[in-house]
PDB file of C-alpha atoms in Angstrom:
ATOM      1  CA  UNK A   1     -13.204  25.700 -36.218  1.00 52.00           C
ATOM      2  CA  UNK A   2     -11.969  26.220 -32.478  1.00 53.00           C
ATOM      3  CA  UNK A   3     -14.477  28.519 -31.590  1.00 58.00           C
ATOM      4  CA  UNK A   4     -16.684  25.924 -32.654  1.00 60.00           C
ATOM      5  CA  UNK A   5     -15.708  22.767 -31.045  1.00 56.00           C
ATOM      6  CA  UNK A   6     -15.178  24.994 -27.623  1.00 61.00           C
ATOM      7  CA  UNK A   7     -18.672  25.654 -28.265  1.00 61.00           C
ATOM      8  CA  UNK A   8     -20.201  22.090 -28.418  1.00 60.00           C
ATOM      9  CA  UNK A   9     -17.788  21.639 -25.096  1.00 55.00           C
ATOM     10  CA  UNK A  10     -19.599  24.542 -23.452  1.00 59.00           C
ATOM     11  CA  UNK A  11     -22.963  23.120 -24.074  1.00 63.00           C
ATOM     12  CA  UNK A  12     -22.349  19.719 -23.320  1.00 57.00           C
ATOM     13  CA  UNK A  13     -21.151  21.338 -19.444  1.00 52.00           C
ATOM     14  CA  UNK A  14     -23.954  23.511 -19.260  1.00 52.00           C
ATOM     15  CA  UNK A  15     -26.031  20.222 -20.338  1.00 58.00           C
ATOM     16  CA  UNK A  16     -24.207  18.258 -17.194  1.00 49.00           C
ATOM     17  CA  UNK A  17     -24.863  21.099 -14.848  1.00 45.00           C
ATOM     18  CA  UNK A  18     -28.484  21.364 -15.681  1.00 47.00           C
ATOM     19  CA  UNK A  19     -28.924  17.039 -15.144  1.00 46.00           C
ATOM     20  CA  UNK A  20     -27.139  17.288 -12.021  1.00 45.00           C
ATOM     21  CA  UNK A  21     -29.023  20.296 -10.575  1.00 48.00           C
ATOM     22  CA  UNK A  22     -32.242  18.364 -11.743  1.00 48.00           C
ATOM     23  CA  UNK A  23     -31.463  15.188  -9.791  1.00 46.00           C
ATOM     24  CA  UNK A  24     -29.852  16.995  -6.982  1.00 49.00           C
ATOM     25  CA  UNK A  25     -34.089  18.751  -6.854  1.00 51.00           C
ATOM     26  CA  UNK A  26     -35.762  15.204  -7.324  1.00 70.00           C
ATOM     27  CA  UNK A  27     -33.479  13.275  -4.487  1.00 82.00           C
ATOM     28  CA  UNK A  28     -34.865  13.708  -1.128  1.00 87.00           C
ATOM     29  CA  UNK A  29     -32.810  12.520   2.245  1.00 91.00           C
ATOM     30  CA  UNK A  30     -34.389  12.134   5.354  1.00 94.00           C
ATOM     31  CA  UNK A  31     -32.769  10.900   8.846  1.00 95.00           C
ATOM     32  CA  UNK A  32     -34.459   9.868  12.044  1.00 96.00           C
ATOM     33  CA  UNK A  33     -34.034   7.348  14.945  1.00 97.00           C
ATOM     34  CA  UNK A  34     -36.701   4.706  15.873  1.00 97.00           C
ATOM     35  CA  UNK A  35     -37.436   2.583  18.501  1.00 97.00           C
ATOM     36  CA  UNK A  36     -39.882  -1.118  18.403  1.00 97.00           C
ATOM     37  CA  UNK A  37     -39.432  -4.735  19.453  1.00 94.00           C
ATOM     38  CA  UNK A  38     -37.501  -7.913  18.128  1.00 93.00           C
ATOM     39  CA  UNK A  39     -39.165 -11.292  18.226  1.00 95.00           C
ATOM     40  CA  UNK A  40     -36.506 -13.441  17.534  1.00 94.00           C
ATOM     41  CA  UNK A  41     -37.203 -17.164  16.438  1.00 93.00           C
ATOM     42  CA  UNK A  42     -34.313 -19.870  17.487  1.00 91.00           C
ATOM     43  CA  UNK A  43     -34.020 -22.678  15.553  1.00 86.00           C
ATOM     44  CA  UNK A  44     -31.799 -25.311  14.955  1.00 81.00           C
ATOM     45  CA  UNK A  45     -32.441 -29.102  12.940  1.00 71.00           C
ATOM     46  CA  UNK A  46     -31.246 -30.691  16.806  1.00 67.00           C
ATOM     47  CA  UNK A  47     -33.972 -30.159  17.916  1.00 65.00           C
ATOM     48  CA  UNK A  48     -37.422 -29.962  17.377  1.00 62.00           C
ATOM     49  CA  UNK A  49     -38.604 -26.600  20.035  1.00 67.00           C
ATOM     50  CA  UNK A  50     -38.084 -23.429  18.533  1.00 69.00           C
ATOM     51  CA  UNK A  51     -37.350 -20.505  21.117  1.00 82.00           C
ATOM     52  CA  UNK A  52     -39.156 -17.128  21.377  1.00 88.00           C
ATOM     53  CA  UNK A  53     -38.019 -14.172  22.476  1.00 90.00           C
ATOM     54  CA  UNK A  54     -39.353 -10.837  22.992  1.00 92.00           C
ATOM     55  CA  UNK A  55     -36.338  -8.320  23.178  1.00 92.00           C
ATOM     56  CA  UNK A  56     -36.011  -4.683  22.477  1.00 95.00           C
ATOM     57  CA  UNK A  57     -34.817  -2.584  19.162  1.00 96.00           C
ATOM     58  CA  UNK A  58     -33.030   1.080  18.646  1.00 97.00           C
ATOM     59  CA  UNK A  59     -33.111   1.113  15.116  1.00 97.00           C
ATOM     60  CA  UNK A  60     -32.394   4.784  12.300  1.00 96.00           C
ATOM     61  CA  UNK A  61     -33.444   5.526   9.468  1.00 96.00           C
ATOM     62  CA  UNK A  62     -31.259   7.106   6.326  1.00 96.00           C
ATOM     63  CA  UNK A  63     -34.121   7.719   3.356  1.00 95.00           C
ATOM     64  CA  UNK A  64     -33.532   8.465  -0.159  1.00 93.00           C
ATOM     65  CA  UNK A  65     -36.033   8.925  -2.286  1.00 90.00           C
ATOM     66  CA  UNK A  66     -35.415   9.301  -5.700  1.00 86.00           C
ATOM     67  CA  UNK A  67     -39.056   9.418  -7.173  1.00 85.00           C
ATOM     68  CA  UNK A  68     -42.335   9.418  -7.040  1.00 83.00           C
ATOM     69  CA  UNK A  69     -41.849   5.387  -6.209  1.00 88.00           C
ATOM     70  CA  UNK A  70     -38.438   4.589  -5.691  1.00 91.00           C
ATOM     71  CA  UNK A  71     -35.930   5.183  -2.835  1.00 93.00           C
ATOM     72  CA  UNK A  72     -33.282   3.485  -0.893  1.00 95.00           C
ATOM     73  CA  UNK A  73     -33.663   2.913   2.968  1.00 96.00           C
ATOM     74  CA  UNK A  74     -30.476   2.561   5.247  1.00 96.00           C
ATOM     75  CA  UNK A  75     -31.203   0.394   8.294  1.00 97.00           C
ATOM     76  CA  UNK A  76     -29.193   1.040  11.086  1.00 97.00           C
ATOM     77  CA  UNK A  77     -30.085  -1.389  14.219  1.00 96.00           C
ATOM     78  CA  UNK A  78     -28.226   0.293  17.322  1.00 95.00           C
ATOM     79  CA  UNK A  79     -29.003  -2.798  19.329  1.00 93.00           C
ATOM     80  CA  UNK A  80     -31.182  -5.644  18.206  1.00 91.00           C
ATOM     81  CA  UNK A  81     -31.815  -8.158  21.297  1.00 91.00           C
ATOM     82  CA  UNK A  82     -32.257 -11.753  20.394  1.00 92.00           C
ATOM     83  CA  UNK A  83     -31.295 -13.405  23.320  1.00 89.00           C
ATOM     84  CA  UNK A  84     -33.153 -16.325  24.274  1.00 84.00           C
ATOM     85  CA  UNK A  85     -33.805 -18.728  27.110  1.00 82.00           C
ATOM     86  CA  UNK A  86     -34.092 -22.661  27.170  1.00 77.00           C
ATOM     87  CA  UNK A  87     -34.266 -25.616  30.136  1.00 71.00           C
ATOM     88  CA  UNK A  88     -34.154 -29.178  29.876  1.00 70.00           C
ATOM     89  CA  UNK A  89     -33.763 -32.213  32.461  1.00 66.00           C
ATOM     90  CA  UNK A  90     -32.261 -29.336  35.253  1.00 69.00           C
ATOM     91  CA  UNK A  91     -30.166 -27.788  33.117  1.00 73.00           C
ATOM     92  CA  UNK A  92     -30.784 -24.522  31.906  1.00 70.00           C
ATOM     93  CA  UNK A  93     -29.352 -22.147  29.367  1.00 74.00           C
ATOM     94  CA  UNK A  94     -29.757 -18.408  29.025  1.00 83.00           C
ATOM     95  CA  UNK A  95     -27.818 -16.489  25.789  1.00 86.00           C
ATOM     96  CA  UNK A  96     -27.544 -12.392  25.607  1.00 91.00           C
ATOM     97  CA  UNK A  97     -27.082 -11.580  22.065  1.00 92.00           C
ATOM     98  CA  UNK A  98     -26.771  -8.505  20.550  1.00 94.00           C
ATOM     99  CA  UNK A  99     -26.136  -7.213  16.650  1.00 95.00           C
ATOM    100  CA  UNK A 100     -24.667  -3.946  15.358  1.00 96.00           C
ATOM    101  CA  UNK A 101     -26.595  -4.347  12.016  1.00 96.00           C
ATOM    102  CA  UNK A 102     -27.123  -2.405   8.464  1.00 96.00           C
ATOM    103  CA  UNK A 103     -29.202  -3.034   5.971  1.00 97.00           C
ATOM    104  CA  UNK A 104     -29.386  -1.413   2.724  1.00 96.00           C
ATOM    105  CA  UNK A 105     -32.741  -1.999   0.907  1.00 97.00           C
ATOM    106  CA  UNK A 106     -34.746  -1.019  -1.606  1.00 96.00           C
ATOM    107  CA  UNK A 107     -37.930   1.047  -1.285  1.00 96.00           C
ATOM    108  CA  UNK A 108     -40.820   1.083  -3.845  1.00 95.00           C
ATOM    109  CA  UNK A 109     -43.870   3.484  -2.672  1.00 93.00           C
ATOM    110  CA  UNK A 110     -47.465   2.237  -3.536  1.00 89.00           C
ATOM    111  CA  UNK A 111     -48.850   4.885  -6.278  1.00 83.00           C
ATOM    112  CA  UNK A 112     -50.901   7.132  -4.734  1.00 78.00           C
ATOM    113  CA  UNK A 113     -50.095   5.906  -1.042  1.00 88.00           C
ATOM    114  CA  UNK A 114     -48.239   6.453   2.006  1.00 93.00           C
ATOM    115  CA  UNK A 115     -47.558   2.884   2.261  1.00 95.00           C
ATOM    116  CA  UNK A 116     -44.634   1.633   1.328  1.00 96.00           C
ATOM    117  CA  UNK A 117     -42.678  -1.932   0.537  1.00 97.00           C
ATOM    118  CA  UNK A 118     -38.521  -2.558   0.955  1.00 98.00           C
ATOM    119  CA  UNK A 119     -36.813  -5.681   0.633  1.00 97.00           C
ATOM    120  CA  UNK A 120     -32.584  -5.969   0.833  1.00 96.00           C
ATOM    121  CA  UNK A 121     -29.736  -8.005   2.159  1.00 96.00           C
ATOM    122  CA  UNK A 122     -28.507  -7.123   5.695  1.00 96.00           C
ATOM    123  CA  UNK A 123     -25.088  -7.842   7.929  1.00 96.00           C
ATOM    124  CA  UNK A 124     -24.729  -7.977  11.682  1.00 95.00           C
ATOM    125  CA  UNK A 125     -21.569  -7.228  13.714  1.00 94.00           C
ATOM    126  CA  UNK A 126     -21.425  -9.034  17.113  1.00 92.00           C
ATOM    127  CA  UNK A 127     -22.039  -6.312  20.005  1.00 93.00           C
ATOM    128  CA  UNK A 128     -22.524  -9.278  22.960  1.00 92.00           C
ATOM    129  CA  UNK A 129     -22.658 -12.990  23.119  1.00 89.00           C
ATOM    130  CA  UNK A 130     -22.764 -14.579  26.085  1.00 89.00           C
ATOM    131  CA  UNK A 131     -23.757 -18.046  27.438  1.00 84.00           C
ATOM    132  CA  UNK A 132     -25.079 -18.951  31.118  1.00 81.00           C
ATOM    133  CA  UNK A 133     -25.428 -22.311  32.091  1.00 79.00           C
ATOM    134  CA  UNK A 134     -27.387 -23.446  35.010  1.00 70.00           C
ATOM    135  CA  UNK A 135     -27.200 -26.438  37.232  1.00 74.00           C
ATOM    136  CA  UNK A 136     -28.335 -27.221  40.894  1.00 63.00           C
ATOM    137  CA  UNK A 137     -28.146 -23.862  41.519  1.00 65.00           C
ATOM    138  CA  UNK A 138     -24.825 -23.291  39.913  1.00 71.00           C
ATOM    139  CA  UNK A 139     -24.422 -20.703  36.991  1.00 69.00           C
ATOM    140  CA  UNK A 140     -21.577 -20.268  35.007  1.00 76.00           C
ATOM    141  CA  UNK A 141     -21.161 -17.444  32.118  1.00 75.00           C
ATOM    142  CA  UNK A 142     -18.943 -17.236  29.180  1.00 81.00           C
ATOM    143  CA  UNK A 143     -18.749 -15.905  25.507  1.00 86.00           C
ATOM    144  CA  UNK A 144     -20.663 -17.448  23.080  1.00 86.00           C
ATOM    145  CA  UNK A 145     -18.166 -19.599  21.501  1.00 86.00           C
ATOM    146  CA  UNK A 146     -16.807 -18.638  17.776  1.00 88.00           C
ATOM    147  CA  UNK A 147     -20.087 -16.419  17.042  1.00 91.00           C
ATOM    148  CA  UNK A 148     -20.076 -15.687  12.995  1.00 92.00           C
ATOM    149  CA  UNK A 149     -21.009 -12.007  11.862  1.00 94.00           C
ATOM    150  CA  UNK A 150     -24.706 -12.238  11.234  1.00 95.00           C
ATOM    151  CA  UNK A 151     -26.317 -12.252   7.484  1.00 96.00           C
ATOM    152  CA  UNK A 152     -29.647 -11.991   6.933  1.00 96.00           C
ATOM    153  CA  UNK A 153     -32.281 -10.656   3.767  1.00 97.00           C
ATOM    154  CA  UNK A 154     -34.815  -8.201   5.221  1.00 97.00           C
ATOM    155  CA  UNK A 155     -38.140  -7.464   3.940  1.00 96.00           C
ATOM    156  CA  UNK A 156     -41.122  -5.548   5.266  1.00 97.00           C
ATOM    157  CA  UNK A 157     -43.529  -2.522   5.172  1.00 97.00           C
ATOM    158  CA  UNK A 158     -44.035   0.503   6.241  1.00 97.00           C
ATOM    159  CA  UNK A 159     -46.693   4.128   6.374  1.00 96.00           C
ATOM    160  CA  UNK A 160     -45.679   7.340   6.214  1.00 94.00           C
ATOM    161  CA  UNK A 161     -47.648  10.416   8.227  1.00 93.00           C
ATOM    162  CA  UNK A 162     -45.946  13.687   6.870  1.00 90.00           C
ATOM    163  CA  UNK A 163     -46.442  15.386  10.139  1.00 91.00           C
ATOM    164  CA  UNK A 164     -44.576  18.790   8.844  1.00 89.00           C
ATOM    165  CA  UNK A 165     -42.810  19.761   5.908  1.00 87.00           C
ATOM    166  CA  UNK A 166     -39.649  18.664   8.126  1.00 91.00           C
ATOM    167  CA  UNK A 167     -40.918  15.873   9.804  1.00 93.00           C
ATOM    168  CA  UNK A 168     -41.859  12.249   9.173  1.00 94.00           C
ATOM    169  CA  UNK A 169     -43.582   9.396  11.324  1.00 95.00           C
ATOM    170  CA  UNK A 170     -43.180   6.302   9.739  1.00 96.00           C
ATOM    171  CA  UNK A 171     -44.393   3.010  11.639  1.00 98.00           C
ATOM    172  CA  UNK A 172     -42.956  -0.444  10.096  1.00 98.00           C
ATOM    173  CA  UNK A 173     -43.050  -4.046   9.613  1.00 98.00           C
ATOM    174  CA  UNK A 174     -40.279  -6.215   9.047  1.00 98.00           C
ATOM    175  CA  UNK A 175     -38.982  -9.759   8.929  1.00 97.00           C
ATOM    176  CA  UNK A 176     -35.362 -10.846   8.670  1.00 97.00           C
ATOM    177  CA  UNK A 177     -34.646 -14.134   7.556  1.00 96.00           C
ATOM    178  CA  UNK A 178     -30.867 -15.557   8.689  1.00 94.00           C
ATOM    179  CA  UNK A 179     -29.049 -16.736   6.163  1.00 93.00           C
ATOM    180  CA  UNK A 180     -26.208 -18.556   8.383  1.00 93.00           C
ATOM    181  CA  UNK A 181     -25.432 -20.107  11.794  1.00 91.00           C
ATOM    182  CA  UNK A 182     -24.792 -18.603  14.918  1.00 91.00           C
ATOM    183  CA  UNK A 183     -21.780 -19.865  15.906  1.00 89.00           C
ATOM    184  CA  UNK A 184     -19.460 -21.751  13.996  1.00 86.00           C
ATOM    185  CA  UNK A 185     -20.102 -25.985  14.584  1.00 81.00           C
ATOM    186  CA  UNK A 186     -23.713 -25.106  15.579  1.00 81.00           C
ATOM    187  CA  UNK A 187     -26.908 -25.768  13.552  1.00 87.00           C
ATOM    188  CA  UNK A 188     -27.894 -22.426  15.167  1.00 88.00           C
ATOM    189  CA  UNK A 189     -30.359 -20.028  12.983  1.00 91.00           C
ATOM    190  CA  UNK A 190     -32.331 -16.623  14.541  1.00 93.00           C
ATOM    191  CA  UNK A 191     -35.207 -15.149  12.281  1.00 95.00           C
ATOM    192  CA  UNK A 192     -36.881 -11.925  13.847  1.00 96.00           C
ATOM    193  CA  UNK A 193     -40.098 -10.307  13.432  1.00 97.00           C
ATOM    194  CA  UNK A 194     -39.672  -6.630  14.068  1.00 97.00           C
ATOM    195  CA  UNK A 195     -42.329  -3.794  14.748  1.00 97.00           C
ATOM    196  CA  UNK A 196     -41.192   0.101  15.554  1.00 97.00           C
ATOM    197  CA  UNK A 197     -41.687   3.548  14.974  1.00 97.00           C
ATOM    198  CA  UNK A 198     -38.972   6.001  13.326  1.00 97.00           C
ATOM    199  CA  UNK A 199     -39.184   9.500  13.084  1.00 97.00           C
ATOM    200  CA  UNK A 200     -37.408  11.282  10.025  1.00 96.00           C
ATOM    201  CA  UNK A 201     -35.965  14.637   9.827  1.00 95.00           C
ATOM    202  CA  UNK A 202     -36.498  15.733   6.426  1.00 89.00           C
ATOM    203  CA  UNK A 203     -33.046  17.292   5.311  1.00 82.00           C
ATOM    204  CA  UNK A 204     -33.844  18.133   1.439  1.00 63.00           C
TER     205      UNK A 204
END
């Protein structure tokens, strides 16, 4: 009756080891750095001018795909600008702001294409804020007063060139919508645009 029961316990590990080294063959990681553009969109309910800005993006990416279809992407923005500029009546206003930001989202592959869609919630950590104010030609700079950690829902597109076995161009789309303010007291929302290149090292 032991030598049974030990039996069924044997099985059921060589069962586990079997599923795991079959799922440790299907998941694939790739790694890679990318560069592109932010166009960031300022808006706020005050007023009624939205401002545009041009800045630059150092974005990674960490890729697991798990099939055929399904992955997970890992978004790590380096440094996202979305500073912006503004004048009114002599006075004007210039703001550097930077994000530290990850986004985990999920990535579904178009059967039978390189093209690919991800979608998933995102969180910025403050890298720079700061304010200059102009007048008469007088400026004066300071921090950006009780700036919030960002959140934001991304969502985009991308194509993947399999250059090598080892190596993977990927150009991509992608829009992040902010979900809060700024700054605290401020009616102070930034959505981006965002266009770049990454280039993946595939690991396994």
């Amino acid at each position: 009756m032991g030598g049974l029961k030990m039996k069924k316990i044997l099985n059921l590990v060589l069962m586990l080891i079997a599923f795991a080294g079959g799922l440790k063959a299907q998941v694939k990681f790739s790694v890679g750095p990318g560069v592109g553009f932010n166009y960031a969109i300022h808006s706020s309910s005050e007023s009624d001018e939205s401002i545009n800005h041009f800045g630059a993006l150092v974005t990674s990416q960490f890729d697991m795909q798990f099939s055929r279809q399904f992955g997970v992407i890992l978004w790590v923005d380096f440094y996202s600008d979305m500073s912006a500029k503004e004048s009114s009546e002599g006075v004007s206003g210039e703001y550097k702001i930077n994000y530290l930001s990850f986004s985990p989202t999920l990535k579904y592959c178009i059967s039978g294409s390189p093209f690919y869609l991800f979608a998933g919630p995102g969180i910025g950590l403050k890298t720079k804020g700061k304010v200059k104010v102009g007048y008469e030609g007088i400026h004066v700079e300071d921090d950006i007063p009780d700036m919030k950690t960002r959140f934001d829902v991304r969502f985009g597109a991308g194509y993947e060139f399999f250059l090598t076995n080892k190596l993977t161009l990927s150009p991509f789309a992608a829009f992040n919508l902010g979900l809060n303010d700024v700054a605290s007291d401020a009616d102070w929302q930034i959505n981006t645009l965002q266009a770049g290149l990454v280039l993946r090292f595939n690991a396994f």
